Amino acid sequence: MTTVRQRRGGRVTEGAEDQPSEEKNVKSDGDVLSDHTGGKLWNILSITLGGIVAIGVGLLTSFYVATLHENDLWFSNIKEVEREISFRTECGLYYSYYKQMIQAASIQQGLHGLVYDNKTESVRTINILERMNVYQEVFLSILYRILPIQQYLEPVYFYIYTLFGLQAVYVFALYVTSWLLSGTWLSGLLAACWYITNRIDTTRVEFTIPLRENWALPFFAVQIAAITYLLRTHLQPAQERLTLLAVFIATFLFSLTWQFNQFMMLIQALALFILDCFDMLPTAKVTWLYIIQISGLLLVCVLQFFNSMILGSLLISFNASVLIARTIQKNLKKGNLFNRLGKLILHVLLVSSLTLLVNKFIKKSLNLESDEHIFKFLKAKFGFGSTRDFDANLYLCEEAFGLLPLNTFSRLSDTLLFYVYIFSLFPLTVAALIVAFRNLSGSNQVQEKAEYTITLKPDAAYNLIHTVLFGCLALSTMRMKYLWTSHMCVFASFGLCSTEVWRLILKCVHLYTSQRTQMIKYSIPIITLLYISYKFWPGIMDELSELREFYDPDTVELMNWIKSNTPNTAVFAGSMQLLAGVKLCTGRTLTNHPHYEDKHLRERTKQIYQIYAKRSPEDVYRILQSFGTDYVILEDSICYERRHSRGCRLRDLLDTANGHIMDGLGESEPDLKPSLYPRFCEEIKKNLPSYTLRFIRVFQNKTFHVYKLAKYK
């Protein structure tokens, strides 16, 4: 197994701040009117300083994660095969296409190899650009080939530095979003500091570099920043058009770089739908955002050779249904409270029904089944589906797809982030409910005294519902926490630096004055920043000084043996995770791999995994031969797995799917029966004639056993 080991030697003032809305010198969105040249100059200086700090913090974050990666693996000192093995599981698969493009005789030949790939899945030619989101690897490899940097920078460093550079974009976007919401760049600085000090829960880029989310989330953050700016009132037409263009570009890049983009944007579309129903966002801007989501996704669909998973996405069906429903219900936002509630319920039912009908029609017409494993997983997770489905259980048994662990909140609380987040969430949620009720009842049209009016700006309303919905996603699925925790940093810092939040709280306790609000909104964030610096700076320095080294001799030995002792055309079978490394390190052909968004591949993987089930040698030999297998790799860590409890080990999932009783003490379902055969991965090591006739052991070490399929009739 891959491990790491210890090395053996070798007071701040702002110009552009929100002011109380009831003061007469306030323009829309709380921008202060500068009545003299000095005020304008101070405004420019403040924005310039804030921008410099944003860029600086982003670059520091990039340097920080790059240093952690180097210190953890001693990446600059280890061999190329060790560097490639460090790209674990699907990360190695994605990086292999970058390597393939770099090593191709020409760019055209490299692209041809991806479009007509017959090494990723044996006895089958697939289009990698259609199946997987690897345009970023293609673009980066072309850039590396045409730039005069080959003699100065190795391809692997060009790749990882690009990903670490995107972290600077990510933090910059979070900083800007918080700044836009609060009106002070102090809020952005606090958001960036929280992102860094909560690194364990906000990113995993330093040890899963090529993972699709590490490419996509920076663009998602840019999109959220652009939407936040778009929802400000009184934008000039030119500003609005440029912002819509920025939203489109960010949406397109986010969609292009991650296969799960459609599910994230569906949640975003739900947020827009909810706010539009309660008249908390301008309808015209919401319509543009729906159209941008659809057009961005369809453009990606074209680039991915009309990928079926995109065409059958719920996002396209939902957005189209919302736009259709609007044309049917034209007077949705007119009438009294009960009238509007009735229309709203009917609207929700209409959109839901249309979404399901449109989606079912598309999938039925095109015979789409690419994402059915995701819905199986969701049904099983929430108790609506069979728990014997192999694909569903494969996800259910992984910790990453379980509920968010409670210790996450204790870590987030250590930095005060979670406490401040709840502090900000509560008053803004109350304000949103009041505004929503007032909008539905039509009482917003009644003139009220300013000091008793509770308002919520559209940009704040969007970020509120965004954080709530993505919080629900993170609570239900741990792997998705990175979408929530990064925005949590933005939302908490906004709440702590927001004039609106402090004004609302101080009014509730009858202590509100404009001067007191301004004093609190600056002093408390500064105190928080000082506390975070005092408590966590020594730990960060210790972390940066801790030196480790990559250490996985068994896998290195296996990869070197494959390269030296097997033909280039050899086909290998084994676990998805290991085979991704085999492709990257050796270039050999695979029977299966970790990119699971294809029904044929899922069925193939289940068949290949019978090497860990209770099956006869004849059955296993027949299955492997049907996929053109030359060698099969067995892993003791899977055959004798102890990481998961009984019922969640891979062999248990296979036994249940095959209708066999699981090994070990514990109850089994009554209709499961004992297998007629022992477990293949255990029995093959006994060198019985029925096994040695078909499988010849050609390599073994403490972790791996490689068998060559004999020519047996």
mmCIF file of C-alpha atoms in Angstrom, residues 7 14 19 26 71 137 220 317 333 366 385 509 516 533 568 589 597 612 626 656 658 672 694:
data_model
loop_
_atom_site.group_PDB
_atom_site.id
_atom_site.type_symbol
_atom_site.label_atom_id
_atom_site.label_comp_id
_atom_site.label_asym_id
_atom_site.label_seq_id
_atom_site.Cartn_x
_atom_site.Cartn_y
_atom_site.Cartn_z
ATOM 1 C CA ARG A 7 12.715 11.272 5.447
ATOM 2 C CA GLU A 14 -12.232 51.389 3.832
ATOM 3 C CA GLN A 19 -23.518 52.470 5.057
ATOM 4 C CA VAL A 26 -26.357 56.478 0.518
ATOM 5 C CA ASN A 71 7.253 18.049 1.823
ATOM 6 C CA GLU A 137 -5.283 17.551 -19.916
ATOM 7 C CA PHE A 220 -17.387 27.364 -9.748
ATOM 8 C CA SER A 317 -34.958 19.028 -17.991
ATOM 9 C CA LYS A 333 -46.664 36.990 -8.817
ATOM 10 C CA LEU A 366 -32.017 8.059 -26.546
ATOM 11 C CA GLY A 385 -34.100 1.014 -3.270
ATOM 12 C CA VAL A 509 -31.585 44.610 21.332
ATOM 13 C CA ARG A 516 -21.662 51.583 16.855
ATOM 14 C CA SER A 533 -3.061 34.214 13.437
ATOM 15 C CA ASN A 568 3.338 -3.635 -24.721
ATOM 16 C CA THR A 589 -4.145 -2.208 -21.875
ATOM 17 C CA GLU A 597 -20.009 6.707 -15.598
ATOM 18 C CA TYR A 612 -12.520 -11.917 -5.340
ATOM 19 C CA SER A 626 -14.007 -12.813 -22.720
ATOM 20 C CA THR A 656 -24.445 -10.742 -1.679
ATOM 21 C CA ASN A 658 -24.138 -13.485 -6.277
ATOM 22 C CA LEU A 672 -28.639 -16.302 0.719
ATOM 23 C CA ARG A 694 -5.493 -22.082 -16.348
#
